[in-house]
GROMACS .gro file of C-alpha atoms in nm:
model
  346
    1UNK     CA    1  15.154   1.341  11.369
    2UNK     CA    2  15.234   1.022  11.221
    3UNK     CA    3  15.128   0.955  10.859
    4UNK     CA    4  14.931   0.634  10.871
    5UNK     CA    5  14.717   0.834  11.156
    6UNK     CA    6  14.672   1.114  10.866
    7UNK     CA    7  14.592   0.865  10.689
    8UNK     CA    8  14.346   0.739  10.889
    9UNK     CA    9  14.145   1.084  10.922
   10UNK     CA   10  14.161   1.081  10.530
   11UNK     CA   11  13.975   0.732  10.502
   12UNK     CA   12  13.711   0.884  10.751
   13UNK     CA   13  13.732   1.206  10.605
   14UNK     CA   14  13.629   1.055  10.279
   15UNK     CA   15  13.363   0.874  10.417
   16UNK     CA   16  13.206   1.136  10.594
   17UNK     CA   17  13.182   1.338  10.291
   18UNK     CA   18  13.008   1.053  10.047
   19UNK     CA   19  12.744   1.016  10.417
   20UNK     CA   20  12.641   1.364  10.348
   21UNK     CA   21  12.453   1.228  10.015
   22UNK     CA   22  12.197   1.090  10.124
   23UNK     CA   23  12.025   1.375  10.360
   24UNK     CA   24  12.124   1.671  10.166
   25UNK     CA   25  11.972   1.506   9.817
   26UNK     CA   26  11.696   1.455  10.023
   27UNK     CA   27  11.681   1.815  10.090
   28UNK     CA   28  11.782   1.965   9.742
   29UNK     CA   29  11.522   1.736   9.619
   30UNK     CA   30  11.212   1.956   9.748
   31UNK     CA   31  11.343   2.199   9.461
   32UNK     CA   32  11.504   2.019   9.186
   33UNK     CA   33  11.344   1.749   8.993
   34UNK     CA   34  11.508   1.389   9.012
   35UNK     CA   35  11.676   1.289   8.681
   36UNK     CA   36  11.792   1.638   8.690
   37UNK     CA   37  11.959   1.649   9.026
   38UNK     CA   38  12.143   1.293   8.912
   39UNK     CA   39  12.227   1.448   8.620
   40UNK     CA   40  12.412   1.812   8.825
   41UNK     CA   41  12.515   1.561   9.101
   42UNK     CA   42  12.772   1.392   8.823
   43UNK     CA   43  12.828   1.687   8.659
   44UNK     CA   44  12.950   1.871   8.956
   45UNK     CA   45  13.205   1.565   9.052
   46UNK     CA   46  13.319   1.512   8.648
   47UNK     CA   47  13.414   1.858   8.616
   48UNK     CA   48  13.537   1.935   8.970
   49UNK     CA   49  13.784   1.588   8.930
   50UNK     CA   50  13.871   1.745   8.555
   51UNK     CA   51  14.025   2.099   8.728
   52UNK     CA   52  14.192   1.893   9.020
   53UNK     CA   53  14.381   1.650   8.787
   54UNK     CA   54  14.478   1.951   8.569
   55UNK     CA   55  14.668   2.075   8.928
   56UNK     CA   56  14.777   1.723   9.022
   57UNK     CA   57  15.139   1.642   8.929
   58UNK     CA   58  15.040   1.240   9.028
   59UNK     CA   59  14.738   1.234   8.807
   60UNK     CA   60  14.927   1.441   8.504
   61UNK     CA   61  15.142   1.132   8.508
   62UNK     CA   62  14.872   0.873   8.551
   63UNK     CA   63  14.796   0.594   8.299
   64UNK     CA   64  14.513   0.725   8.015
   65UNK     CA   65  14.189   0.536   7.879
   66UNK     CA   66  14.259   0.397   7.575
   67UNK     CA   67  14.007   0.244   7.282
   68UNK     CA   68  14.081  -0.121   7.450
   69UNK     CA   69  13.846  -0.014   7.757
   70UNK     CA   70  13.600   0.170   7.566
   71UNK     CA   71  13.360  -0.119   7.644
   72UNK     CA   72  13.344  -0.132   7.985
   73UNK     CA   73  13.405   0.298   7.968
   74UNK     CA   74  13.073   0.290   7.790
   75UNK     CA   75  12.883   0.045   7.990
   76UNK     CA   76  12.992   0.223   8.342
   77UNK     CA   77  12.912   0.569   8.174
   78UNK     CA   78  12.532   0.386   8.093
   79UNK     CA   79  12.531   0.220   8.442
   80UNK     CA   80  12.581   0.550   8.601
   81UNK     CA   81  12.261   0.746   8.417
   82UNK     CA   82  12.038   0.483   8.543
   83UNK     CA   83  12.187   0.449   8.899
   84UNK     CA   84  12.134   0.801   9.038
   85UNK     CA   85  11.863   0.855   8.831
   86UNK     CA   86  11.694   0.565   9.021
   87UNK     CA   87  11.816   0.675   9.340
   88UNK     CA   88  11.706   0.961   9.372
   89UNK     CA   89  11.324   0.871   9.246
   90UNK     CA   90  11.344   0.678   9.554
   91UNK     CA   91  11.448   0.898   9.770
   92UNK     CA   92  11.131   1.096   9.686
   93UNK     CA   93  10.934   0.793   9.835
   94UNK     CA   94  11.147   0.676  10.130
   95UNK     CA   95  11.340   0.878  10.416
   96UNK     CA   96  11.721   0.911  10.380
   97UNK     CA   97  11.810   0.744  10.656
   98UNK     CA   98  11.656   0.445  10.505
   99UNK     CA   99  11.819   0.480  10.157
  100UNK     CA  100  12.137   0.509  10.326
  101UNK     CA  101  12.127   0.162  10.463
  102UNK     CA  102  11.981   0.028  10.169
  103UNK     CA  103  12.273   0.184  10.000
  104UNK     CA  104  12.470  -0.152  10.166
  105UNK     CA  105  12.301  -0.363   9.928
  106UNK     CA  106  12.523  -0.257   9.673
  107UNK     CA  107  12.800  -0.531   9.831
  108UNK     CA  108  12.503  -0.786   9.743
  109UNK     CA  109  12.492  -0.704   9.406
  110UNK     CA  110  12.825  -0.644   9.306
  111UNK     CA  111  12.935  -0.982   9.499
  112UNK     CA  112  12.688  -1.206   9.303
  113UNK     CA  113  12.797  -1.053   9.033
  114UNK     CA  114  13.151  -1.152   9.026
  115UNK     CA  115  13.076  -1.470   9.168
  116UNK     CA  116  12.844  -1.618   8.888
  117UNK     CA  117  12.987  -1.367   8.608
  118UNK     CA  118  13.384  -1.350   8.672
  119UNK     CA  119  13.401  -1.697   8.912
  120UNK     CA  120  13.553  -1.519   9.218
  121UNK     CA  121  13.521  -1.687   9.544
  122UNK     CA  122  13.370  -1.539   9.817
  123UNK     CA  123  13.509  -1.605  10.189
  124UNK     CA  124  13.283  -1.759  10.440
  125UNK     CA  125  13.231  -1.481  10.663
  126UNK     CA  126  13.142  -1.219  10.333
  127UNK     CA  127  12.890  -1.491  10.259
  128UNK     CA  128  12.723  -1.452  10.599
  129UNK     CA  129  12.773  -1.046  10.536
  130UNK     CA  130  12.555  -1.069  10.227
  131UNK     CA  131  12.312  -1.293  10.367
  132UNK     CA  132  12.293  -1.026  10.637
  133UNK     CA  133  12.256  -0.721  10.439
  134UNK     CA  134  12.001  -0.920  10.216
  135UNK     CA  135  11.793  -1.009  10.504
  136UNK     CA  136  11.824  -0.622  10.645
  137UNK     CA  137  11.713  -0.471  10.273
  138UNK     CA  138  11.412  -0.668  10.276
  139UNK     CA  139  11.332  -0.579  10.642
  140UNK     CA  140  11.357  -0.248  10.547
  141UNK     CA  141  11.191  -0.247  10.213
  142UNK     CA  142  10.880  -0.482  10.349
  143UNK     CA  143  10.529  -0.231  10.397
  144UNK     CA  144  10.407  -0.439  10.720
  145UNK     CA  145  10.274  -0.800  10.732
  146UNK     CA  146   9.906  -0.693  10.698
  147UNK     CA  147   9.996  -0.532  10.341
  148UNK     CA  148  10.228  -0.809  10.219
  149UNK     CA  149  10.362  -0.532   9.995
  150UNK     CA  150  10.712  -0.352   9.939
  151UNK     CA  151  10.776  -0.006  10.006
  152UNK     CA  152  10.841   0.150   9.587
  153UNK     CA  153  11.124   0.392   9.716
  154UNK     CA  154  11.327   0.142   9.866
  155UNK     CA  155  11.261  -0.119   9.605
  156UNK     CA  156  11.385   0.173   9.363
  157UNK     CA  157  11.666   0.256   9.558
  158UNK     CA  158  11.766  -0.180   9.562
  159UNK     CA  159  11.759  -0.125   9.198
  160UNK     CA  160  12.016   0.161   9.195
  161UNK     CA  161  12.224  -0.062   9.439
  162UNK     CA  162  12.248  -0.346   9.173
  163UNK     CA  163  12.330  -0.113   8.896
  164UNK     CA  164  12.656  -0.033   9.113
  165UNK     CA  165  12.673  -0.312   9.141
  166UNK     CA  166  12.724  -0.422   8.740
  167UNK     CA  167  12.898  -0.111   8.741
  168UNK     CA  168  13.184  -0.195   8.963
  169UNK     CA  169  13.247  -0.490   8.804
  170UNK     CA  170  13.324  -0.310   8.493
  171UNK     CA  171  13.489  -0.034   8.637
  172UNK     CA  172  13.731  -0.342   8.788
  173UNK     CA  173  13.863  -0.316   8.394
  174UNK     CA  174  13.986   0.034   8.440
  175UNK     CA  175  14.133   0.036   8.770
  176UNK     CA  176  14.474   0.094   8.644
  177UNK     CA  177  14.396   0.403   8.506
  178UNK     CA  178  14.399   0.703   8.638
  179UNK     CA  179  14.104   0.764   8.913
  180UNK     CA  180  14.070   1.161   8.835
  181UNK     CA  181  14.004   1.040   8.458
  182UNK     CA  182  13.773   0.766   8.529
  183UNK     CA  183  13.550   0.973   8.762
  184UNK     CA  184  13.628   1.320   8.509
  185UNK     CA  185  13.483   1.095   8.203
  186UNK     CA  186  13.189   0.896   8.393
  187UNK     CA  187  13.133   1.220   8.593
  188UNK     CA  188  13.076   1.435   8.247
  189UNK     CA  189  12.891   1.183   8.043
  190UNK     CA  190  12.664   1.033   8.259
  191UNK     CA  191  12.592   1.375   8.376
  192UNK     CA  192  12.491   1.499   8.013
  193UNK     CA  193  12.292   1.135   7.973
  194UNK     CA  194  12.076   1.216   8.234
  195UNK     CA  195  12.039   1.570   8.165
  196UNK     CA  196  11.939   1.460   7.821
  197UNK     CA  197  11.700   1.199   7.971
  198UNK     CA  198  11.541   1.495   8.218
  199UNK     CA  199  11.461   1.733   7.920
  200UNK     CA  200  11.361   1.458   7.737
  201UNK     CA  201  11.082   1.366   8.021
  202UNK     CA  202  10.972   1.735   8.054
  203UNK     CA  203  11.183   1.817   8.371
  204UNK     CA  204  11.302   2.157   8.458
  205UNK     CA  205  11.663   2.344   8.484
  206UNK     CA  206  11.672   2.416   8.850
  207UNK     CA  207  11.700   2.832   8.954
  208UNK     CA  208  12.082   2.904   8.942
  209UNK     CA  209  12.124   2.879   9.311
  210UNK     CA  210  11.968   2.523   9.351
  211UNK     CA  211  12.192   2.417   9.049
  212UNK     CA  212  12.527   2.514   9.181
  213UNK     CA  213  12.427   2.337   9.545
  214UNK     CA  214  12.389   2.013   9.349
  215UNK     CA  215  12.673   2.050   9.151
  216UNK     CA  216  12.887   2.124   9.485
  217UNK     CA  217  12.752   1.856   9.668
  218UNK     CA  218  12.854   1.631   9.390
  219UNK     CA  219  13.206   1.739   9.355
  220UNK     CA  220  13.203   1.729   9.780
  221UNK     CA  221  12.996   1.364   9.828
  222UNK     CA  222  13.167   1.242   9.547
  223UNK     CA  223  13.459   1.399   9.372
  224UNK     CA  224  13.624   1.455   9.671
  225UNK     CA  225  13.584   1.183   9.857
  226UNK     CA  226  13.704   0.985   9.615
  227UNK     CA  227  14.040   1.217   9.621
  228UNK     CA  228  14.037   1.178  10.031
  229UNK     CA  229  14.041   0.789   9.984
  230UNK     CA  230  14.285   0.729   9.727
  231UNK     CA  231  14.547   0.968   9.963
  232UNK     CA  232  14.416   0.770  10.284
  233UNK     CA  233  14.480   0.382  10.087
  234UNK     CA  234  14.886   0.526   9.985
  235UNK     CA  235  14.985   0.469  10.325
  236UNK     CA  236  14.688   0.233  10.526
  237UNK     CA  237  14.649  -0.007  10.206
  238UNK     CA  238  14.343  -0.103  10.023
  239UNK     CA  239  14.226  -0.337  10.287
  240UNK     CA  240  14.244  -0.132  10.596
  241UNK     CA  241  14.099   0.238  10.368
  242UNK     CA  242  13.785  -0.015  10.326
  243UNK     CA  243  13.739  -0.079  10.668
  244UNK     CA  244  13.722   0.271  10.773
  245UNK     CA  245  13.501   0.369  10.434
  246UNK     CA  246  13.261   0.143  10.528
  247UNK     CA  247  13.114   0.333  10.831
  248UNK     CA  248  12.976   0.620  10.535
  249UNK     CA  249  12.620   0.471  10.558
  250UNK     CA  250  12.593   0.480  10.943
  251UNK     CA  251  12.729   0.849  10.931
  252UNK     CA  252  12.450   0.912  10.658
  253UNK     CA  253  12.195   0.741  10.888
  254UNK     CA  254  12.304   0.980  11.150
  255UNK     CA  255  12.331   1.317  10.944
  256UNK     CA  256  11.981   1.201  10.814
  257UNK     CA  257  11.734   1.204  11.166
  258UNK     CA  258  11.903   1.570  11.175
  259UNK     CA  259  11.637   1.641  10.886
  260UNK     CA  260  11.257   1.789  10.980
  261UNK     CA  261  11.018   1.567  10.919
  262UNK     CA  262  11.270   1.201  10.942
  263UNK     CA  263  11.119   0.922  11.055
  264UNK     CA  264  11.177   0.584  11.131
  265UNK     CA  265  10.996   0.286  11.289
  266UNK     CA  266  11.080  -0.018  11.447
  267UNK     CA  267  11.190  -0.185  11.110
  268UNK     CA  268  11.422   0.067  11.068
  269UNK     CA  269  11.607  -0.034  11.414
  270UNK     CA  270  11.589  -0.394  11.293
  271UNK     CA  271  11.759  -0.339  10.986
  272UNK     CA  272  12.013  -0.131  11.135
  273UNK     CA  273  12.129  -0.391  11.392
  274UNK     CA  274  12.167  -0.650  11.154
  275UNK     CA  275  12.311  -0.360  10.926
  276UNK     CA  276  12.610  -0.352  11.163
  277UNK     CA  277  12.654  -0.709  11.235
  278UNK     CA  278  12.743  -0.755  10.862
  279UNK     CA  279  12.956  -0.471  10.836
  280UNK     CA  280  13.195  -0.564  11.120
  281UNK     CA  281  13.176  -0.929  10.969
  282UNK     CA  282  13.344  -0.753  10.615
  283UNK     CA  283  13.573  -0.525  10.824
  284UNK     CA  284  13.712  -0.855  11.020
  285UNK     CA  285  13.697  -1.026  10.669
  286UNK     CA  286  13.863  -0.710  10.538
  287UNK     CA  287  14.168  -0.669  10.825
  288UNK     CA  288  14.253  -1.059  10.798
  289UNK     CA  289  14.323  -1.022  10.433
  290UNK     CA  290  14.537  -0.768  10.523
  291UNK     CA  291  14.701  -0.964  10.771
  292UNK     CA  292  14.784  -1.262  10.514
  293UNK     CA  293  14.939  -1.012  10.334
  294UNK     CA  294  15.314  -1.109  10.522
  295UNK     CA  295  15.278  -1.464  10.355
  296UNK     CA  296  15.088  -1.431  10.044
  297UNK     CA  297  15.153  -1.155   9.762
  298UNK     CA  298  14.838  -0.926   9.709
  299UNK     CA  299  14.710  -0.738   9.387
  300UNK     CA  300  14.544  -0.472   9.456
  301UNK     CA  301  14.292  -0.273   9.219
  302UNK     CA  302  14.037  -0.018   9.343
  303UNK     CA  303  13.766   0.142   9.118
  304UNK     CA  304  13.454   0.427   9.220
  305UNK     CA  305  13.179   0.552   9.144
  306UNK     CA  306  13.058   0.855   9.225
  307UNK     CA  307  13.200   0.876   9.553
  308UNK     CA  308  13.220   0.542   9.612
  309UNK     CA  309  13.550   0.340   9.626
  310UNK     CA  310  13.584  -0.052   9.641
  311UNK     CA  311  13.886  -0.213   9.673
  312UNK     CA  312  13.936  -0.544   9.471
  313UNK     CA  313  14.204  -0.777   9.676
  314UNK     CA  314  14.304  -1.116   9.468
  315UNK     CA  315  14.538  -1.375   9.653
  316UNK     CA  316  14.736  -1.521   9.389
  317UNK     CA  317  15.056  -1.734   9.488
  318UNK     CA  318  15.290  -1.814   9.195
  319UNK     CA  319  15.506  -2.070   9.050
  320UNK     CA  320  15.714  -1.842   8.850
  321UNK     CA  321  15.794  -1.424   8.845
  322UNK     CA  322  15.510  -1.255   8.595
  323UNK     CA  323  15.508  -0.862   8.465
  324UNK     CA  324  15.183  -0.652   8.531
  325UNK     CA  325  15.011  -0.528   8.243
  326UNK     CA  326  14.734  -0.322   8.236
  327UNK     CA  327  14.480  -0.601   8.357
  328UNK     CA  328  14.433  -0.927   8.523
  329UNK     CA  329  14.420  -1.127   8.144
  330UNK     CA  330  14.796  -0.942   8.097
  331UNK     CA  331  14.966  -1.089   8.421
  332UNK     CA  332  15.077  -1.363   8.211
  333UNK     CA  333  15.093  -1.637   8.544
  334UNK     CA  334  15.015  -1.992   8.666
  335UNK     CA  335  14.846  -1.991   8.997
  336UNK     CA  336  14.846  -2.310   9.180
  337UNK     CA  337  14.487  -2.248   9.381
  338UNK     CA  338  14.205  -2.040   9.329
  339UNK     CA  339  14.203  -1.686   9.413
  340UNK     CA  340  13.980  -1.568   9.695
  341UNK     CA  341  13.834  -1.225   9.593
  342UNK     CA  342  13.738  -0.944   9.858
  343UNK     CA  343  13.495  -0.698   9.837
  344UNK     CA  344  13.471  -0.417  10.049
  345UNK     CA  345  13.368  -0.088  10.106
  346UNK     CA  346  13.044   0.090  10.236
   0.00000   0.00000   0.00000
């Protein structure tokens, strides 16, 4: 079998296994409390990512955190109590298959973001993307026109979108590190935050068998699939592992109406149509990048959370030869145009 069609069944490997999320949280949610499933969720993928790296030869060798990122290390670690924690409140209130479109919103957030904060520009067509998945998250978020009110669970879950959102664009700091480290460290801490936060609030240790299905599904959802995609984007690229990523909410949305007691109405539908209109606008946006690649050189970075990965693509062209350092302020080059900046995942 060739190896960019291994590849391939990585990238949907790995995106398949962040879908199943959504529904089984749902599930596991009937028997653990909230803050403290976030809390096992991360703790399952820190220490599941801290045993793989101590058997992978790649990450052994890998670039450490040092005291320069502990910034942005501490903000993503914060960023990633309250996400989860958020999330899965909402889920409580709102189906899964909802939340997992929602989940799309996160490409709003983290856009705007890096447009007003960090200046990037943002193509045409992604513009039109997050105008679409805007106009879908409200769809599915609104109660009904006689109500003029928004449902709380998805409103909850649009607020754990935009902390990914913040998050990603610090995590954009650390993407030369070492992946296994990142996700070990934000997997750990955040874990024990919200833990902290759940005790704190009154909340419950799950029985022993609840707590080691959350903990696997969070080394599975998101430990792993982080591992899948980072092995799929070796030999298919940043650009094209994207692409194929970005079909995890649709699986979710299908793994979800699996689950007793699912359902959706004709909002749902809505939102999903326009839900797939914007993602095959960021795939095309996405693939054309990739294509420019034979006349314009390409840094790549890619960053996660949980077990979601975005690819970062800047377009720089040079007027003189530059050495990498560890981030974009240590490149050290003159660029003679502004650099487009890409966003895309699921």
């Amino acid at each position: 079998m060739k190896t960019k069609h291994i590849a391939t069944g990585f990238a949907l490997l790995a995106a398949a296994l962040y879908a199943l999320n959504m529904p089984l949280s749902k599930l596991l949610l009937s028997h653990v409390q909230p803050t403290m499933m976030a809390a096992f969720l991360y703790l399952g993928a820190g220490v599941g990512l801290f045993f793989y790296s101590l058997c992978s030869k790649t990450e052994r060798n890998a670039a450490r955190l040092t005291k320069a990122e502990l910034p942005y290390t501490l903000a993503m670690i914060v960023l990633d109590i309250a996400a989860p924690v958020l999330l899965m409140f909402g889920l409580r209130l709102t189906g899964s298959a909802n939340a997992s479109l929602l989940n799309n919103f996160e490409i709003v957030a983290t856009s705007a973001i890096a447009f007003f904060a960090f200046r990037e520009l943002l193509s045409r067509r992604l513009t039109l993307a997050i105008c679409l998945v805007t106009v879908a998250s409200i769809t599915l978020s609104f109660e009904g026109a006689g109500s003029f009110r928004f449902n709380t669970g998805s409103l909850l879950v649009l607020c754990a979108a935009c902390c990914w959102g913040l998050e990603n664009n610090c995590t954009r700091k650390l993407s030369s590190k070492s992946s296994a480290q990142i996700t070990t460290v934000k997997g750990i801490f955040s874990g024990l935050g919200s833990l902290v936060i759940a005790l704190c609030i009154g909340e419950r240790f799950p029985g022993l068998p609840w707590l080691v299905g959350v903990m696997a599904l969070g080394f599975v959802a998101y430990g792993l699939s982080i591992h899948f995609y980072i092995k799929a984007q070796k030999d298919l690229g940043a650009a094209k592992t994207s692409a194929y990523y970005s079909i995890a909410p649709f699986l979710g949305v299908i793994f979800s109406l699996f689950l007793p007691g699912e359902k959706v109405d004709i909002r749902f539908f809505i939102g999903l149509g326009i839900m797939v209109i914007a993602t095959v606008l960021m795939i095309k946006d996405t693939i054309s990048l990739q294509h420019d690649h034979e006349h314009q050189h390409i840094h790549t970075h890619a960053h996660s959370h949980g077990g979601m990965v975005h690819s970062h693509q800047h377009i720089h062209r040079h007027t003189h030869s530059h050495i990498h350092g560890q981030d974009e302020s240590a490149h050290g080059h003159d660029h003679t145009e502004p650099m487009p900046h890409d966003h895309s995942h699921d």
